[in-house]
Structures are given as structure tokens and as C-alpha cells.
Short mmCIF file of C-alpha atoms and ligand atoms in Angstrom, two decimals:
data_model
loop_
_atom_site.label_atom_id
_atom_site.label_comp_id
_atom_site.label_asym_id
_atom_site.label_seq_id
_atom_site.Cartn_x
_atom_site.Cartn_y
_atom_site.Cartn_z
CA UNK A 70 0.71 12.54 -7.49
CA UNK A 71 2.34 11.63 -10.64
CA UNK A 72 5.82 12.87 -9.16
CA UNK A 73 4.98 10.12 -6.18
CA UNK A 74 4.24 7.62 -9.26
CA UNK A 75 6.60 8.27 -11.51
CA UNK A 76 9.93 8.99 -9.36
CA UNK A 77 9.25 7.99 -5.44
CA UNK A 78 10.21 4.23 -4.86
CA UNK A 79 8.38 2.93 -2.26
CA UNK A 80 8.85 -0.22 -0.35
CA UNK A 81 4.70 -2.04 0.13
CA UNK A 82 5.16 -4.09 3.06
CA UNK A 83 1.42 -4.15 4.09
CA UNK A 84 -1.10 -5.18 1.74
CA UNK A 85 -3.08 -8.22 2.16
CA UNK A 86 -4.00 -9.97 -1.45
CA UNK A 87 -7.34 -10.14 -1.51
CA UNK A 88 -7.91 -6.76 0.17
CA UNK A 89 -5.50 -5.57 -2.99
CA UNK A 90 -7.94 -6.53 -5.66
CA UNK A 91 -8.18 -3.77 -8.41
CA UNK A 92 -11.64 -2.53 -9.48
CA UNK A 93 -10.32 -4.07 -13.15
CA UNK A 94 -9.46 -7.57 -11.77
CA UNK A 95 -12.97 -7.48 -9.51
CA UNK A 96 -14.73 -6.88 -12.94
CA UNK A 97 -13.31 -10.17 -14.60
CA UNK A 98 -13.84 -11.78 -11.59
CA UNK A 99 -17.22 -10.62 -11.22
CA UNK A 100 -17.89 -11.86 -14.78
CA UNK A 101 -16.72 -15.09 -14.34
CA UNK A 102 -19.31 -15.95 -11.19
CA UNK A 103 -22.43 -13.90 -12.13
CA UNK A 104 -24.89 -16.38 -10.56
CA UNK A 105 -23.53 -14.75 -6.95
CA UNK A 106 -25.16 -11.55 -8.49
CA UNK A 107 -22.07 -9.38 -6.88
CA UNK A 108 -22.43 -5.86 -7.46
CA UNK A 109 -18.52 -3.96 -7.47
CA UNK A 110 -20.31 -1.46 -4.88
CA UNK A 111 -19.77 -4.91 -2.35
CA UNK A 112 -16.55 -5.30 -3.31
CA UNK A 113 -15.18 -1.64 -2.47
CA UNK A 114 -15.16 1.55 0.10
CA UNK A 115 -15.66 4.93 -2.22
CA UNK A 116 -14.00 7.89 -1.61
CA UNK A 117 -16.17 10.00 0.63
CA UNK A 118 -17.68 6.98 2.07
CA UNK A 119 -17.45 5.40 5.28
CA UNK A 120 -17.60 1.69 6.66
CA UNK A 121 -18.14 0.48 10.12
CA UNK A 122 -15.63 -2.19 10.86
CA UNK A 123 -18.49 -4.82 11.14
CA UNK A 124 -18.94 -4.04 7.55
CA UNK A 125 -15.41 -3.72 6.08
CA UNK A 126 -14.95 -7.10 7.05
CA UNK A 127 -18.25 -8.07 5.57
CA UNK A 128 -16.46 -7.04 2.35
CA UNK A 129 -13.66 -9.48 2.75
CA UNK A 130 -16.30 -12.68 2.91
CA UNK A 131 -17.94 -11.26 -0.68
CA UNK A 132 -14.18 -10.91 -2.04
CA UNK A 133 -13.71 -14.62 -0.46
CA UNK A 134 -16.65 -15.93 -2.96
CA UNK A 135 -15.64 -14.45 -6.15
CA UNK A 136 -11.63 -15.91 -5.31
CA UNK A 137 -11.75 -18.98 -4.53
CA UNK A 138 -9.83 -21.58 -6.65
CA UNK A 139 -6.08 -22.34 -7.27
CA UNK A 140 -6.31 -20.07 -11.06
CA UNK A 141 -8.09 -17.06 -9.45
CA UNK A 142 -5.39 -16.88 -6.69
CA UNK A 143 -2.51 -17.04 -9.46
CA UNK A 144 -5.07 -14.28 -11.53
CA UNK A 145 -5.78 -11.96 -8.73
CA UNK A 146 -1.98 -12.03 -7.28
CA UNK A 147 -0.40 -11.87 -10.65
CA UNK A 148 -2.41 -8.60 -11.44
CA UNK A 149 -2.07 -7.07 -7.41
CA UNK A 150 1.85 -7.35 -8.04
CA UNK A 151 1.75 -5.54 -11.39
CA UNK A 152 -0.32 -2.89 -9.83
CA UNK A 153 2.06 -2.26 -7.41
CA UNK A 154 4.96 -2.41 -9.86
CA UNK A 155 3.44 0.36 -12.09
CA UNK A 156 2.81 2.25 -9.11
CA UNK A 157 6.57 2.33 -8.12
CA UNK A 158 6.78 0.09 -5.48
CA UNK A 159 10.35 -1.99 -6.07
CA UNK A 160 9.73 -4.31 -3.06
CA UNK A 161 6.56 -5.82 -1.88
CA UNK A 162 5.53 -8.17 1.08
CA UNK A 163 1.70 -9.37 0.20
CA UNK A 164 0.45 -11.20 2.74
CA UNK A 165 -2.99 -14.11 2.59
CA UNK A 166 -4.68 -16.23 4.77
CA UNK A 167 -4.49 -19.53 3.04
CA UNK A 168 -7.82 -20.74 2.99
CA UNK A 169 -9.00 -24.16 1.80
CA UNK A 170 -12.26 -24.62 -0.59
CA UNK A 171 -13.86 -27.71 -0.77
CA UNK A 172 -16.18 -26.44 -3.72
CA UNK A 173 -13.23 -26.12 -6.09
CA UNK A 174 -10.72 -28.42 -4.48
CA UNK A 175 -8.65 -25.51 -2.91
CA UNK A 176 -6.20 -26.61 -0.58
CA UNK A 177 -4.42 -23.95 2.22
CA UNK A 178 -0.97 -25.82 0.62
CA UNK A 179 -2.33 -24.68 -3.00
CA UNK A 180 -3.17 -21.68 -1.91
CA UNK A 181 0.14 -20.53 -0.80
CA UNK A 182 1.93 -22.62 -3.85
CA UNK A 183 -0.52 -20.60 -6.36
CA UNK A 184 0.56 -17.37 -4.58
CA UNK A 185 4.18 -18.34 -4.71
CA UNK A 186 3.36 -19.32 -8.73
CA UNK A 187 2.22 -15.85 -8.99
CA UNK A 188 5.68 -14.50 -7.65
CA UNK A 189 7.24 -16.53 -9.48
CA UNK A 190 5.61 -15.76 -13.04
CA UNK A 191 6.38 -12.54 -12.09
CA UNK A 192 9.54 -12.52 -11.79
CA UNK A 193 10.04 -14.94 -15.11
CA UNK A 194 8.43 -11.68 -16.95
CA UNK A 195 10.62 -9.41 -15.50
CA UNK A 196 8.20 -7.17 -14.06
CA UNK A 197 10.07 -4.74 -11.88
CA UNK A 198 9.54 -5.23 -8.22
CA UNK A 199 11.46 -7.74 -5.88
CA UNK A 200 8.16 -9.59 -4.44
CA UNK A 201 8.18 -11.50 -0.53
CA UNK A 202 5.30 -13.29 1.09
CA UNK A 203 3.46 -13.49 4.37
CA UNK A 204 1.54 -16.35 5.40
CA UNK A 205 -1.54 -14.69 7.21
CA UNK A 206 -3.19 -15.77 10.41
CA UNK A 207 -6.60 -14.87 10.81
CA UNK A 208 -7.38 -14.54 14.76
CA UNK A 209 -10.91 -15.37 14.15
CA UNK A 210 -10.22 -18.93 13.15
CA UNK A 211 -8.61 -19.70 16.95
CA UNK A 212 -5.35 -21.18 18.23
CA UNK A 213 -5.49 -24.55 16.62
CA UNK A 214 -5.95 -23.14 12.90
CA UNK A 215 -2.70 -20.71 13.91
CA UNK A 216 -0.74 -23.59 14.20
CA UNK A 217 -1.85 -25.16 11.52
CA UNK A 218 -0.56 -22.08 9.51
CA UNK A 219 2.45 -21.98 11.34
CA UNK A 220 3.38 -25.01 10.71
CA UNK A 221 2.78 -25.00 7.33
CA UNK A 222 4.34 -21.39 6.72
CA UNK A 223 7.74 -23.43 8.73
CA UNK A 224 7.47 -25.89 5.35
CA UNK A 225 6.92 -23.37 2.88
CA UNK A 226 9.79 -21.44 4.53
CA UNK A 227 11.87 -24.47 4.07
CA UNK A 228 11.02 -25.07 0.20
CA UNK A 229 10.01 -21.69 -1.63
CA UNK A 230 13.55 -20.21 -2.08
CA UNK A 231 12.88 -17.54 0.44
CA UNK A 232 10.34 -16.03 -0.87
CA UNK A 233 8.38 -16.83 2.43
CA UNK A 234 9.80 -14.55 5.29
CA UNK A 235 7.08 -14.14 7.68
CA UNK A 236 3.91 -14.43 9.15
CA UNK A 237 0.88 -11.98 9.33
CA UNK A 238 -1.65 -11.36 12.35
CA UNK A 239 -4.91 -10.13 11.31
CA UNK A 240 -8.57 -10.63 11.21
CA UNK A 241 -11.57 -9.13 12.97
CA UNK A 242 -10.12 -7.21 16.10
CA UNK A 243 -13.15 -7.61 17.85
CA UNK A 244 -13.04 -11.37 18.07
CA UNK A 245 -10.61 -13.68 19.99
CA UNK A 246 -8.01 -12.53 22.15
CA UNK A 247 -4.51 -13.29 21.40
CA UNK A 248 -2.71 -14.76 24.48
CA UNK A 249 -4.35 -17.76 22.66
CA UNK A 250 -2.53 -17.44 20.26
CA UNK A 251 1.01 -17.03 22.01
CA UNK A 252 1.79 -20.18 21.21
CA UNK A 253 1.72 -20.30 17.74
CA UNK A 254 3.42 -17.03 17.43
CA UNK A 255 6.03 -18.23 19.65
CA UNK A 256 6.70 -20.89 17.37
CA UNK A 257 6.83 -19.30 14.47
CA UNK A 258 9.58 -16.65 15.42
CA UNK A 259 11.53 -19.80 16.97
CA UNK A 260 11.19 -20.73 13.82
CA UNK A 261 12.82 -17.73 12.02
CA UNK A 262 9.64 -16.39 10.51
CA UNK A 263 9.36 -12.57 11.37
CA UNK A 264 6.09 -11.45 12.43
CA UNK A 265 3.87 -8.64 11.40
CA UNK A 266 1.28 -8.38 13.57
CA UNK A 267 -2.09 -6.10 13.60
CA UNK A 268 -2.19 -4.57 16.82
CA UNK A 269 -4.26 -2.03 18.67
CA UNK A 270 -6.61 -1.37 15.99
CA UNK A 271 -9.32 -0.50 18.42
CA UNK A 272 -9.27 0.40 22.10
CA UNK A 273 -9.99 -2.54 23.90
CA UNK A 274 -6.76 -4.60 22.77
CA UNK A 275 -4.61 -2.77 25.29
CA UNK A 276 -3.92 -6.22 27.50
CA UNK A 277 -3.41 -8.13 24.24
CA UNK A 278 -0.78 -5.81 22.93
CA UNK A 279 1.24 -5.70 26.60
CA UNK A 280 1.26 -9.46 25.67
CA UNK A 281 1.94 -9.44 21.95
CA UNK A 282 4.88 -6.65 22.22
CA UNK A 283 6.58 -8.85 24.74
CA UNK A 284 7.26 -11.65 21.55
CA UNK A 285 7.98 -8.68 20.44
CA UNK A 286 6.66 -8.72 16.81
CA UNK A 287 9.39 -7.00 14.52
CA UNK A 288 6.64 -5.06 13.00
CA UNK A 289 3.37 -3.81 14.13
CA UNK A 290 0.21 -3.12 11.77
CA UNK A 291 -1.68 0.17 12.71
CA UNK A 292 -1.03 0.29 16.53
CA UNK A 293 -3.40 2.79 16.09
CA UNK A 294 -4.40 2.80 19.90
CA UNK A 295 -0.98 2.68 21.43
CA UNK A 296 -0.45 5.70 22.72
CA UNK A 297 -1.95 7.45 26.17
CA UNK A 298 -3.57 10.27 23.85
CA UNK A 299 -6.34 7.70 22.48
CA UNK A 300 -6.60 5.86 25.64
CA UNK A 301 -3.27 3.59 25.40
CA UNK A 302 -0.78 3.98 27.95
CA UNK A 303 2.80 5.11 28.09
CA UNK A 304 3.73 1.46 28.96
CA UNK A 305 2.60 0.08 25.46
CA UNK A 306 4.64 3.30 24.25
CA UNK A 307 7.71 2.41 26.12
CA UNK A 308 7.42 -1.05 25.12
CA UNK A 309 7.52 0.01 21.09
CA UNK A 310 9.67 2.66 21.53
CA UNK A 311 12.33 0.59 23.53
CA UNK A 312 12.55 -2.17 21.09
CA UNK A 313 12.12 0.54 18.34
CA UNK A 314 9.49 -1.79 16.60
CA UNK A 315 8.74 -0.23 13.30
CA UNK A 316 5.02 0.22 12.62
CA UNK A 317 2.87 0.12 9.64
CA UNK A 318 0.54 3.11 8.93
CA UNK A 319 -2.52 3.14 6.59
CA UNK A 320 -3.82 6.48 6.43
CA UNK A 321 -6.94 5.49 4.35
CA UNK A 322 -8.07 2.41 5.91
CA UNK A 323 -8.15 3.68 8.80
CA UNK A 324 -10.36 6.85 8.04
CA UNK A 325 -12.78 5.14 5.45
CA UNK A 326 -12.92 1.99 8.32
CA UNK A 327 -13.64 5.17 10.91
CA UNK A 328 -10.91 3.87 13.67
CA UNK A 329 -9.39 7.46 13.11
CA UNK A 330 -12.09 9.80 12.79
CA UNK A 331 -10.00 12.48 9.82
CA UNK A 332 -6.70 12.52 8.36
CA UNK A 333 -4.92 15.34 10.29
CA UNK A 334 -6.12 13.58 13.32
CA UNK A 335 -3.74 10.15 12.50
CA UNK A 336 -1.51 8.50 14.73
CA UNK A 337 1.10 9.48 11.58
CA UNK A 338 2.06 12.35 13.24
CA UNK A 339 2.35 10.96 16.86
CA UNK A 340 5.06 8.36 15.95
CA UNK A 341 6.37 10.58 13.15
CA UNK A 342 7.38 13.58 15.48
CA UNK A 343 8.91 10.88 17.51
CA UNK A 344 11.29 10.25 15.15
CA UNK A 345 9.87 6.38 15.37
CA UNK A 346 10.07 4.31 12.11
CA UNK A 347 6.78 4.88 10.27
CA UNK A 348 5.93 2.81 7.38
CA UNK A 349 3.41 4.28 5.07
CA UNK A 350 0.87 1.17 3.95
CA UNK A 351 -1.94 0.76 1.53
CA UNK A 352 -3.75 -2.24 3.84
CA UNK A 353 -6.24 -3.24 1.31
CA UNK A 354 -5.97 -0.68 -2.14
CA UNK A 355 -9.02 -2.52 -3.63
CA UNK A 356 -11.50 -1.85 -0.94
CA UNK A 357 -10.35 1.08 -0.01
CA UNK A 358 -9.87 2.47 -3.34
CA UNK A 359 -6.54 3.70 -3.11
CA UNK A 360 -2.62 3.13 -3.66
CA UNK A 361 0.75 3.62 -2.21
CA UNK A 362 1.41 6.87 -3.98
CA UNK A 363 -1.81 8.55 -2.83
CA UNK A 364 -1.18 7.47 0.80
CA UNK A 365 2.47 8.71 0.38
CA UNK A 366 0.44 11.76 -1.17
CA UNK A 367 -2.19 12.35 1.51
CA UNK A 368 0.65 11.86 4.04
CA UNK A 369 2.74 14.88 2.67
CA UNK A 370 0.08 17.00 2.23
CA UNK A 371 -1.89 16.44 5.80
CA UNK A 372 1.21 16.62 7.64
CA UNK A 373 3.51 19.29 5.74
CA UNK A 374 6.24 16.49 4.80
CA UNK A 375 9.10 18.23 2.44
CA UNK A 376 9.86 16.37 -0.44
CA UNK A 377 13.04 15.90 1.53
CA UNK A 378 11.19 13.86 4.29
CA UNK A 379 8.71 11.83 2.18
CA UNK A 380 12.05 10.70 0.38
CA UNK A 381 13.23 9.54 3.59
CA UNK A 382 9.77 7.85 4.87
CA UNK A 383 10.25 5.19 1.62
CA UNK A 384 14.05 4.87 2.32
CA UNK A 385 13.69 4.28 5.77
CA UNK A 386 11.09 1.51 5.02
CA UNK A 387 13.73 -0.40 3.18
CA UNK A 388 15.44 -1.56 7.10
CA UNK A 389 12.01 -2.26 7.99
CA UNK A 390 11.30 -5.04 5.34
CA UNK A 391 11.97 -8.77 5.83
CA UNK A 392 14.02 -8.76 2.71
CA UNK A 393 17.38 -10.50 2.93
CA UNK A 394 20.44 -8.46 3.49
CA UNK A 395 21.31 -8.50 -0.54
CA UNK A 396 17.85 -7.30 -1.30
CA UNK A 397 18.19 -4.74 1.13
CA UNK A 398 21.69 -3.64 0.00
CA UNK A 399 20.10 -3.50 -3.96
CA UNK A 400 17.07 -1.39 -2.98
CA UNK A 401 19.73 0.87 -1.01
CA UNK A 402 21.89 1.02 -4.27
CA UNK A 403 18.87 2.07 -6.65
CA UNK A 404 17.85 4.72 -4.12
CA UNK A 405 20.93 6.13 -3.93
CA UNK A 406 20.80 6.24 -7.44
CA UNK A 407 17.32 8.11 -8.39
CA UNK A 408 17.83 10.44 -5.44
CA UNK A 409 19.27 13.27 -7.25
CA UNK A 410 16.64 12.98 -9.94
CA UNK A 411 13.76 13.27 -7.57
CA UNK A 412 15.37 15.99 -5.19
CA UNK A 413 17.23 18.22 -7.32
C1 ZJS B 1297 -11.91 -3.89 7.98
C2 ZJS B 1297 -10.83 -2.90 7.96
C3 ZJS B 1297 -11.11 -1.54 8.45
C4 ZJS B 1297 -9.68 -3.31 7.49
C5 ZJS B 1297 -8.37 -2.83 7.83
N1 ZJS B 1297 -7.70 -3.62 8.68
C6 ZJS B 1297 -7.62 -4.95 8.72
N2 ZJS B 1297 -7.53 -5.41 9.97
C7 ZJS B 1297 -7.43 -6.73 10.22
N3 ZJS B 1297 -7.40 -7.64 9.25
C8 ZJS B 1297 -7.48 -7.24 7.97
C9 ZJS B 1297 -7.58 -5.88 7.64
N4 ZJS B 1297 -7.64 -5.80 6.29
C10 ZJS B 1297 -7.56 -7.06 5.82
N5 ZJS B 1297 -7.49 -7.94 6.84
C11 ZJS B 1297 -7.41 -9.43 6.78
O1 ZJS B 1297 -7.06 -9.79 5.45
C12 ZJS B 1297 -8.07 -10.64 4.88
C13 ZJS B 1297 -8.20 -10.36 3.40
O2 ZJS B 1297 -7.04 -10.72 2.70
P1 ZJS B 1297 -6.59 -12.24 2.47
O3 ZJS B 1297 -7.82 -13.05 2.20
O4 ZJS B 1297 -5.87 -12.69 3.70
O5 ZJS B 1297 -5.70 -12.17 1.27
C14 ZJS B 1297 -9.30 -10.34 5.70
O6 ZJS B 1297 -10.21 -11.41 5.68
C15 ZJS B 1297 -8.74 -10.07 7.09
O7 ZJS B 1297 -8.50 -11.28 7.77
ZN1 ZN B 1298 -4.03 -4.95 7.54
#
């Protein structure tokens, strides 16, 4: 693990911010609001332990109350890049669902502008890692609230010096179905915004990804029932194969969230041996308790990857980000550079 740490640069290009909370940064945040009487065992999914996804999500709405005002954003994102820095990762896409707060004045603008602040602040004290956002949608809030955030990720697009490239589809699987949301999506690649979009995280969204693939999204999150071996279909296969849409994979959050019931039995290996761009993800390293070198870690050692071949996994994931092409280019250049030191 320490060789994944210390010498594998990895590209994070899913992790949504408040799912990223560290058990350090949950403490002071914990501290600060003691009246909500938030135990950290709320906040987070041990190792060994297992959530339903009723109740993973449940842990998202106790996160929610302990971040909720323009200087806990800036606190919480701050500290989730630096994380990720000192965990290797030279490029990261962090994606939110802005969320306004009438208790302490939060806006949805302020929301994304703290965030922004955060990558900015960041950057000013040179911590090493190139940092993009992603405005989130969350599919539970309906088409009219998707719009909203499209409309306001088209702004932010517009004024934040690039640093917004894209928007997220996430949320509760089980609710809302997302022809509704067509629309909006539409727009927002119109727009120039490239979409991530969590799809087929359980089995009944086979209709809604025939839909969603036909956008298509330029990156999928989990797809984790996509192919006919877990009841989707070769169509949905075709469909991702064809326009060779890269997908994220969270090993992780999907076993602790029990959508894949053990490692060796992850849809990794499907795509993998297909030769199909895999992304390795952390999804949410607070809750679940985790970071990009262990999944990089647990991916190598479930499925026999070479150090060879878990090289390639975080260089191929480099033409998967939304970075610009001179971001791109720079994260080629210092991989070229540290391969001989990690393979030799
Ligand atoms: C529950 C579970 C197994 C999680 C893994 N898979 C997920 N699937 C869909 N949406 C997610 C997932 N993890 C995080 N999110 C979204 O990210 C939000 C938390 O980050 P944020 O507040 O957007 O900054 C959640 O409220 C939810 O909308
Ligand atoms: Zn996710």
C-alpha cells in the first residue's frame, strides 16, 4: 500500500465532497455542532460492515447537518483536496450538489463559489494536485431543480476560469426516473459541460440507462448492472462499448453499500477483460472508510493486476478526465517521468 501511496499517481475523478469527509475533518465538525448529538459511527461505513442503500444515503442527510454554511464548505473541501494530494492523486474532479440553507444563509451560488474558494486556496498554497469541479444533480430533487443546476453550472462555467467542466448525476437510485430529466442533461452537454452520470447502480434502471447512454454521457458512474450477466442486456453493452464510454468503478462502495455482494465478484473484471476503459474511484472515502490507493490496492490484489497493469489503469484514466488538453498533456509528461522509478 505504501508503494500505491508513495509512487502510483492516480487521477480521482469520482468523489463527491461531502461523501469525502475524513474521520479528522468529521471530528472538528462534530465539535463545532454538538447540540445535533452526532456520533462519528453516523457519519461512516466500517470495514467489515455493511449498509443497505436505504441507509448509506441516510448517512449523507447526517453529513448534510454538520456542513452546512459557506466556511464549512471552504473547511471540508480544503481538507478533502489535501487528502487526496497526500494520497498521490495529481488530478482530481470533486463533484457537490449545491444545496441552499436558509438557517445559515447558504446559497446554491455560495455553495459552488466556496467550493471554487477552496480550489482556489489550494492552489495559492501550492498543494500538489491540479483540482476540477462537478456541479452535482441530485435526481431526487426532480426536473425543475436539474435545471436550476444546469443553468447555474452554464454561469459558473462561464466565470470560474475553467475550473468547472462538468456536471454530475447522482442521488438515490431508487427514486425518480431520468427521462425527466433529459432535458436538463440535454442542455447541459449543448452547453459544453461533460457529464458524469451514475448509472445502473441497481437492476431496475435498465430503461433509464437505454435512455441516458443515448445523450451519451462521456462517463458513466458504476454501471454496475450493465451487463447481461447481472440481468442487463447486451444492448446496454453494445451501447457503452460502441461509444467506448469510460466508466467509473468503486470497488468499496459498492461492497460495503451491498450492490456487489464480494470483491472478486465486481463488475472490475467484466469491463477490465474487455479491454474497456476502467476508472478506479473512491465514491465517498469518508463513509466508506477508504482511499484511492487502497481501491487501486484491493483492485490488484482481487484481480491479479501486475504492477505493469495497475500502472496503466491510472495512466489510462488521464484520457478519461475532463481536464483541458494542457492538463492532460502535463499529467502525461509527469507519468512518463516517474514510470521508470515505479517499474524498474
Ligand atoms: C449510498 C451509496 C451506496 C453510495 C454510493 N453511490 C452513490 N450513488 C448515488 N449518489 C451518491 C452516491 N454517493 C454519493 N452520492 C450523492 O452525493 C451526495 C453527497 O455528496 P455532496 O453533498 O453532493 O457533496 C449524496 O447526497 C448523493 O446525492
Ligand atoms: Zn458516486
Amino acid at each position: 500500500m505504501e508503494t500505491m501511496k508513495k509512487y502510483y499517481q492516480k487521477p480521482g475523478l469520482h468523489a463527491h465532497l461531502n461523501g469525502s469527509v475524513s474521520f479528522e475533518t468529521m471530528e472538528k465538525l462534530i465539535a463545532r455542532k454538538p447540540h445535533l448529538n452526532i456520533k462519528h459511527s453516523m457519519t461512516a461505513i466500517r470495514n467489515g460492515q455493511h449498509r443497505t442503500l436505504d441507509e448509506c444515503f441516510q448517512v449523507f442527510k447526517v453529513i448534510h447537518q454538520l456542513v452546512d454554511s459557506e466556511e464549512d464548505i471552504l473547511m471540508v473541501a480544503k481538507a478533502v483536496i489535501q487528502e487526496f494530494a497526500a494520497d498521490g492523486v495529481k488530478y482530481l474532479e470533486l463533484r457537490s450538489t449545491p444545496r441552499e440553507e436558509t438557517k445559515t444563509g447558504l446559497s446554491k451560488r455560495r455553495y459552488i463559489e466556496s467550493a471554487i474558494e477552496a480550489i482556489r486556496q489550494c492552489k495559492q498554497e501550492d498543494v500538489d494536485i491540479e483540482v476540477r469541479f462537478l456541479v452535482a444533480i441530485d435526481r431526487r430533487n426532480g426536473p425543475e431543480v436539474a435545471m436550476e443546476t444546469v443553468k447555474l453550472a452554464e454561469d459558473f462555467m462561464l466565470s470560474s476560469d475553467g475550473l468547472i467542466v462538468g456536471l454530475d448525476l447522482s442521488g438515490d437510485p431508487t427514486v425518480g426516473h431520468g427521462k425527466d430529466l433529459l432535458p436538463a442533461l440535454q442542455r447541459a452537454k449543448n452547453c459544453g459541460l461533460k457529464l458524469a452520470l451514475h448509472l445502473s447502480e441497481i437492476p431496475s434502471q435498465k430503461e433509464e440507462s437505454e435512455l441516458l447512454l443515448d445523450l451519451p454521457p462521456d462517463r458513466i458512474g458504476h454501471g454496475t448492472f450493465l451487463h447481461p450477466e447481472v440481468g442487463g442486456s447486451d444492448s446496454l453493452v453494445d451501447k457503452v462499448c460502441k461509444q467506448n464510454i469510460p466508466i467509473e468503478l468503486c470497488l468499496t462502495s459498492n461492497v460495503k453499500g451491498q450492490t456487489v455482494p464480494s470483491y472478486d465478484k465486481h463488475h472490475f473484471q467484466y469491463w477490465y477483460e474487455r479491454g474497456h476503459p476502467c476508472v478506479l474511484c473512491t465514491d465517498d472515502k469518508g463513509v466508506f472508510c477508504t482511499d484511492l490507493s487502497q481501491e487501486y490496492q484491493l483492485a490488484a490484489s482481487t484481480f491479479g493486476l501486475s504492477q505493469e497493469a495497475v500502472w496503466h489503469l491510472s495512466q489510462q484514466a488521464i484520457q478519461c478526465s475532463f481536464a483541458p488538453e494542457a492538463v492532460k498533456q502535463q499529467l502525461e509528461q509527469k507519468w512518463a517521468e516517474l514510470r521508470p522509478r515505479v517499474l524498474n
